[in-house]
Amino acid sequence: MRRLPLAIASTVLAGACASGAHHAARTTKPAPVVTATAGIATSSTEPHTPRHPGVCGSSAPPPAHYAHVVVIMEENRRWPDVGGPGFNAMPYLHSLTRSCAYYTQWNETNAAQSSLTQYIGITSGVDNPATVNDCSPSVSCRSTDDNIFRQVRASHGAARAFVEGATSGCSAAGNAVKHVPALYYFGNDDRSFCDMEVRPLTELDVDHLPTFAMITPNLCDDGHDCGNSNVDSWLSVHLAAILRGADYRAGTTAVFVCYDEDRPVPNLVVAPTARPGPISSMVASHSAALHTWEEMLGVPVLPSVQQVASLRDSAHV
């Protein structure tokens, strides 16, 4: 199987990761402009922000259904913590906002809870009282609710949770279990598919994407323990590789970058027809994102999010 290039220059990571408090990285100074060329992150001191022609902004009608939806989850920021709406403190992400869509207002599942509640909410639409306080999967900490992994599976698609750091299936080793929601689903036949659907990130093939993929970077690369510059550099390699891949170039793949909590939650919607720039006409949310992914993939919209407006029309995806 061909694999997503994962080598990042050690100079990018050196000094970026440091253990600390939940939001310790928020004062990190912006990095130089980071671009991705041929899969390699390079720095530039040019004052302008590059555009990404052809990545987003097409005036063509969006596909009725998408072949692939990819979700990349990041951690613990509000818009002010990333330089304001548009990621002004994160050069690579900011460069994408010049062509792609983002919402100035985006709410998590439960503002009083931390990571796990948000990850369960964004994949099931349920504010689950059993998956709180970042508990580990167990008889008392699990969800039996329907979820997008089960929906995609039931529609004969391939659902995958790709975990950076893991080396085997159904594992969060090298990462944080609270950031891998598929490990908490125990309803129906969910658990029997855990080894197949929760896989190491090294297995992601950008030219042959699954129907639905949720990518969980490690605690440094998702911003939990490290600064904005580390997240931006990681995305400039991994997200850029997806956007260069055959599946994205085919025009029926969408990528969502979303943080887990701390509203207004930073976000980015990348699809060939996504309209450029900010969307302030509606308040988006994790529930709205789930509704949107279900519509994009042509699976039934879960009852838990049926009353929440989809983002398809506003983002033109």
Coordinates of N, CA, C and O in Angstrom, one line a residue, residues 131-223:
T131 N -19.8 9.6 28.2 CA -18.5 9.9 27.7 C -18.0 11.3 28.1 O -18.0 12.2 27.3
V132 N -17.7 11.5 29.4 CA -17.4 12.8 29.9 C -16.1 12.7 30.7 O -15.6 11.6 31.0
N133 N -15.5 13.9 30.9 CA -14.3 14.0 31.7 C -13.1 13.2 31.2 O -12.3 12.7 31.9
D134 N -13.1 13.0 29.8 CA -12.0 12.4 29.2 C -11.7 11.0 29.7 O -10.6 10.5 29.8
C135 N -12.8 10.2 30.1 CA -12.6 8.9 30.6 C -12.1 7.9 29.5 O -12.2 8.2 28.3
S136 N -11.6 6.8 29.9 CA -11.1 5.8 29.0 C -12.2 4.8 28.6 O -13.1 4.6 29.4
P137 N -12.1 4.2 27.4 CA -13.2 3.3 27.0 C -13.3 2.2 28.1 O -12.3 1.5 28.5
S138 N -14.6 1.9 28.5 CA -14.8 0.9 29.5 C -16.3 0.6 29.5 O -17.1 1.3 28.7
V139 N -16.8 -0.3 30.3 CA -18.2 -0.5 30.4 C -19.0 0.7 30.8 O -20.1 0.9 30.3
S140 N -18.4 1.6 31.6 CA -19.1 2.8 32.0 C -18.8 4.0 31.2 O -19.4 5.1 31.4
C141 N -17.8 3.9 30.3 CA -17.4 5.0 29.5 C -17.4 4.6 28.0 O -16.4 4.1 27.5
R142 N -18.6 4.7 27.4 CA -18.7 4.2 26.0 C -20.0 4.8 25.4 O -20.9 5.3 26.1
S143 N -20.1 4.6 24.1 CA -21.4 5.1 23.4 C -21.9 3.9 22.6 O -21.2 3.2 21.9
T144 N -23.2 3.7 22.7 CA -23.9 2.8 21.9 C -24.7 3.5 20.8 O -25.5 2.8 20.0
D145 N -24.6 4.8 20.7 CA -25.3 5.6 19.7 C -24.9 5.3 18.3 O -23.7 5.0 18.0
D146 N -25.8 5.4 17.3 CA -25.4 5.4 15.9 C -24.4 6.5 15.7 O -24.4 7.5 16.3
N147 N -23.5 6.3 14.7 CA -22.4 7.2 14.4 C -22.0 7.1 13.0 O -22.4 6.2 12.3
I148 N -21.2 8.1 12.6 CA -20.8 8.1 11.1 C -20.0 7.0 10.7 O -20.1 6.5 9.5
F149 N -19.2 6.4 11.6 CA -18.4 5.2 11.2 C -19.4 4.0 10.8 O -19.2 3.4 9.8
R150 N -20.4 3.8 11.7 CA -21.3 2.8 11.4 C -22.2 3.1 10.2 O -22.5 2.2 9.4
Q151 N -22.6 4.3 10.0 CA -23.4 4.7 8.8 C -22.6 4.4 7.5 O -23.2 3.9 6.6
V152 N -21.4 4.8 7.5 CA -20.6 4.6 6.3 C -20.4 3.1 6.0 O -20.6 2.6 4.9
R153 N -20.1 2.3 7.1 CA -20.0 0.9 7.0 C -21.3 0.3 6.4 O -21.3 -0.6 5.5
A154 N -22.4 0.7 7.0 CA -23.7 0.2 6.6 C -24.1 0.5 5.1 O -24.8 -0.3 4.5
S155 N -23.5 1.6 4.6 CA -23.7 1.9 3.2 C -22.7 1.3 2.3 O -22.6 1.7 1.1
H156 N -21.9 0.4 2.8 CA -20.9 -0.4 2.1 C -19.7 0.5 1.7 O -19.0 0.2 0.7
G157 N -19.5 1.6 2.4 CA -18.3 2.4 2.3 C -17.2 2.0 3.3 O -17.4 1.1 4.1
A158 N -16.1 2.6 3.2 CA -15.0 2.4 4.1 C -14.8 3.5 5.1 O -14.6 4.7 4.6
A159 N -14.9 3.3 6.3 CA -14.7 4.3 7.4 C -13.4 4.0 8.1 O -13.1 2.8 8.4
R160 N -12.6 5.0 8.3 CA -11.3 4.8 9.0 C -11.0 6.0 9.9 O -11.3 7.1 9.7
A161 N -10.4 5.6 11.1 CA -9.9 6.6 12.0 C -8.4 6.4 12.0 O -7.9 5.3 12.4
F162 N -7.6 7.3 11.4 CA -6.2 7.2 11.3 C -5.5 7.9 12.5 O -5.7 9.1 12.7
V163 N -4.7 7.2 13.2 CA -4.1 7.7 14.5 C -2.6 7.8 14.3 O -1.9 6.8 14.1
E164 N -2.1 9.0 14.4 CA -0.7 9.3 14.4 C 0.0 8.7 15.6 O -0.5 8.9 16.7
G165 N 1.0 7.9 15.4 CA 1.7 7.3 16.5 C 1.4 5.8 16.7 O 2.2 5.0 17.3
A166 N 0.2 5.4 16.4 CA -0.2 4.0 16.5 C 0.5 3.1 15.5 O 0.9 3.6 14.4
T167 N 0.7 1.9 15.9 CA 1.4 1.0 15.1 C 0.6 -0.3 14.8 O 1.1 -1.2 14.1
S168 N -0.6 -0.4 15.4 CA -1.4 -1.5 15.1 C -2.9 -1.0 15.2 O -3.2 0.1 15.5
G169 N -3.8 -1.9 14.8 CA -5.2 -1.6 14.7 C -5.9 -1.5 16.1 O -5.4 -2.1 17.1
C170 N -7.0 -0.7 16.2 CA -7.8 -0.6 17.4 C -6.9 -0.1 18.5 O -7.0 -0.5 19.7
S171 N -6.0 0.9 18.2 CA -5.1 1.3 19.3 C -4.9 2.8 19.2 O -4.9 3.4 18.1
A172 N -4.7 3.5 20.3 CA -4.3 4.9 20.4 C -2.9 5.0 21.0 O -2.5 6.1 21.4
A173 N -2.1 3.9 20.9 CA -0.8 4.0 21.4 C 0.0 5.1 20.7 O -0.1 5.2 19.5
G174 N 0.8 5.9 21.5 CA 1.5 7.0 20.9 C 0.6 8.2 20.7 O 1.1 9.2 20.2
N175 N -0.6 8.2 21.2 CA -1.5 9.3 21.1 C -2.4 9.3 22.3 O -2.0 8.8 23.3
A176 N -3.6 10.0 22.2 CA -4.5 10.1 23.3 C -5.8 9.4 23.0 O -6.4 9.8 22.0
V177 N -6.2 8.4 23.8 CA -7.4 7.7 23.5 C -8.6 8.6 23.4 O -9.5 8.4 22.6
K178 N -8.7 9.6 24.2 CA -9.8 10.6 24.2 C -10.0 11.3 22.9 O -11.0 11.9 22.7
H179 N -9.0 11.3 22.0 CA -9.0 11.9 20.7 C -9.4 10.9 19.6 O -9.3 11.3 18.4
V180 N -9.7 9.7 19.9 CA -10.0 8.7 18.9 C -11.4 8.2 19.2 O -11.6 7.1 19.9
P181 N -12.5 8.8 18.7 CA -13.8 8.5 19.1 C -14.3 7.1 18.7 O -15.1 6.5 19.4
A182 N -13.7 6.6 17.6 CA -14.1 5.2 17.2 C -13.8 4.2 18.2 O -14.5 3.1 18.2
L183 N -12.9 4.4 19.1 CA -12.6 3.4 20.2 C -13.6 3.4 21.2 O -13.6 2.4 22.1
Y184 N -14.6 4.3 21.2 CA -15.6 4.4 22.3 C -17.0 3.8 21.8 O -17.9 3.8 22.6
Y185 N -17.1 3.4 20.6 CA -18.4 3.0 20.1 C -18.5 1.5 20.2 O -17.7 0.7 19.7
F186 N -19.5 1.1 21.0 CA -19.8 -0.3 21.4 C -21.2 -0.8 21.0 O -21.6 -1.9 21.4
G187 N -21.9 0.0 20.3 CA -23.3 -0.4 19.9 C -23.3 -1.2 18.6 O -22.3 -1.2 17.9
N188 N -24.4 -1.9 18.5 CA -24.5 -2.7 17.3 C -23.3 -3.6 17.1 O -22.9 -4.3 18.0
D189 N -22.7 -3.6 15.9 CA -21.5 -4.4 15.6 C -20.2 -3.5 15.6 O -19.2 -3.9 15.1
D190 N -20.3 -2.3 16.2 CA -19.2 -1.4 16.1 C -17.8 -2.0 16.6 O -16.8 -1.8 15.9
R191 N -17.9 -2.7 17.7 CA -16.6 -3.1 18.3 C -15.9 -4.2 17.4 O -14.7 -4.2 17.4
S192 N -16.7 -4.9 16.7 CA -16.1 -6.0 15.8 C -15.3 -5.4 14.7 O -14.5 -6.1 14.0
F193 N -15.5 -4.1 14.4 CA -14.8 -3.5 13.3 C -13.7 -2.6 13.7 O -13.0 -1.9 12.9
C194 N -13.4 -2.6 15.0 CA -12.4 -1.7 15.6 C -11.0 -1.9 14.9 O -10.3 -0.9 14.5
D195 N -10.6 -3.1 14.8 CA -9.2 -3.4 14.3 C -9.1 -3.0 12.9 O -8.1 -2.5 12.4
M196 N -10.2 -3.1 12.1 CA -10.2 -2.7 10.7 C -10.3 -1.2 10.5 O -9.6 -0.7 9.6
E197 N -11.0 -0.6 11.4 CA -11.3 0.9 11.1 C -10.4 1.8 11.8 O -10.3 3.0 11.4
V198 N -9.8 1.4 12.9 CA -8.9 2.3 13.7 C -7.5 1.9 13.3 O -7.0 0.8 13.7
R199 N -6.8 2.7 12.5 CA -5.5 2.3 11.9 C -4.4 3.3 12.1 O -4.7 4.5 12.3
P200 N -3.2 2.9 12.0 CA -2.0 3.9 12.1 C -2.1 4.9 10.9 O -2.5 4.5 9.8
L201 N -1.7 6.1 11.2 CA -1.7 7.1 10.2 C -0.8 6.8 9.0 O -1.1 7.2 7.9
T202 N 0.2 6.0 9.2 CA 1.1 5.6 8.2 C 0.4 4.8 7.1 O 1.0 4.7 6.0
E203 N -0.8 4.3 7.3 CA -1.5 3.6 6.3 C -2.4 4.5 5.4 O -2.9 4.0 4.4
L204 N -2.4 5.7 5.7 CA -3.3 6.6 4.8 C -2.6 6.8 3.5 O -1.5 7.2 3.3
D205 N -3.4 6.5 2.4 CA -2.9 6.6 1.0 C -3.7 7.7 0.4 O -4.9 7.6 0.2
V206 N -3.1 8.8 0.1 CA -3.8 10.0 -0.4 C -4.3 9.8 -1.8 O -5.2 10.6 -2.2
D207 N -3.9 8.8 -2.5 CA -4.4 8.5 -3.8 C -5.6 7.5 -3.8 O -6.3 7.3 -4.8
H208 N -5.8 6.9 -2.7 CA -6.9 5.9 -2.5 C -7.5 6.1 -1.1 O -7.3 5.3 -0.2
L209 N -8.2 7.2 -1.0 CA -8.8 7.5 0.3 C -10.0 6.7 0.7 O -10.7 6.2 -0.3
P210 N -10.3 6.4 1.9 CA -11.5 5.7 2.3 C -12.7 6.7 2.1 O -12.5 7.9 1.8
T211 N -13.9 6.2 2.2 CA -15.1 7.0 2.1 C -15.1 8.1 3.1 O -15.3 9.3 2.8
F212 N -14.9 7.8 4.4 CA -14.8 8.7 5.5 C -13.5 8.5 6.3 O -13.3 7.3 6.7
A213 N -12.7 9.5 6.5 CA -11.5 9.4 7.3 C -11.5 10.5 8.3 O -11.6 11.6 8.0
M214 N -11.2 10.1 9.6 CA -10.9 11.1 10.6 C -9.5 10.9 11.0 O -9.1 9.8 11.4
I215 N -8.7 11.9 10.9 CA -7.3 11.9 11.2 C -7.0 12.5 12.6 O -7.4 13.7 12.8
T216 N -6.3 11.8 13.4 CA -6.0 12.3 14.8 C -4.4 12.5 14.8 O -3.7 11.5 15.0
P217 N -3.9 13.7 14.7 CA -2.5 13.9 14.9 C -2.1 13.6 16.3 O -3.0 13.6 17.2
N218 N -0.8 13.5 16.6 CA -0.4 13.3 18.0 C -0.6 14.5 18.8 O -0.9 15.6 18.3
L219 N -0.2 14.5 20.1 CA -0.5 15.6 21.0 C 0.3 16.8 20.8 O 0.0 17.9 21.2
C220 N 1.4 16.7 20.0 CA 2.2 17.8 19.6 C 1.6 18.4 18.3 O 1.3 19.6 18.2
D221 N 1.4 17.5 17.4 CA 1.0 17.9 16.0 C -0.4 18.4 16.0 O -0.8 19.1 15.0
D222 N -1.3 18.1 17.0 CA -2.6 18.7 17.0 C -2.7 20.0 17.8 O -3.8 20.5 17.9
G223 N -1.6 20.4 18.4 CA -1.6 21.7 19.2 C -1.9 21.5 20.6 O -1.9 22.5 21.4

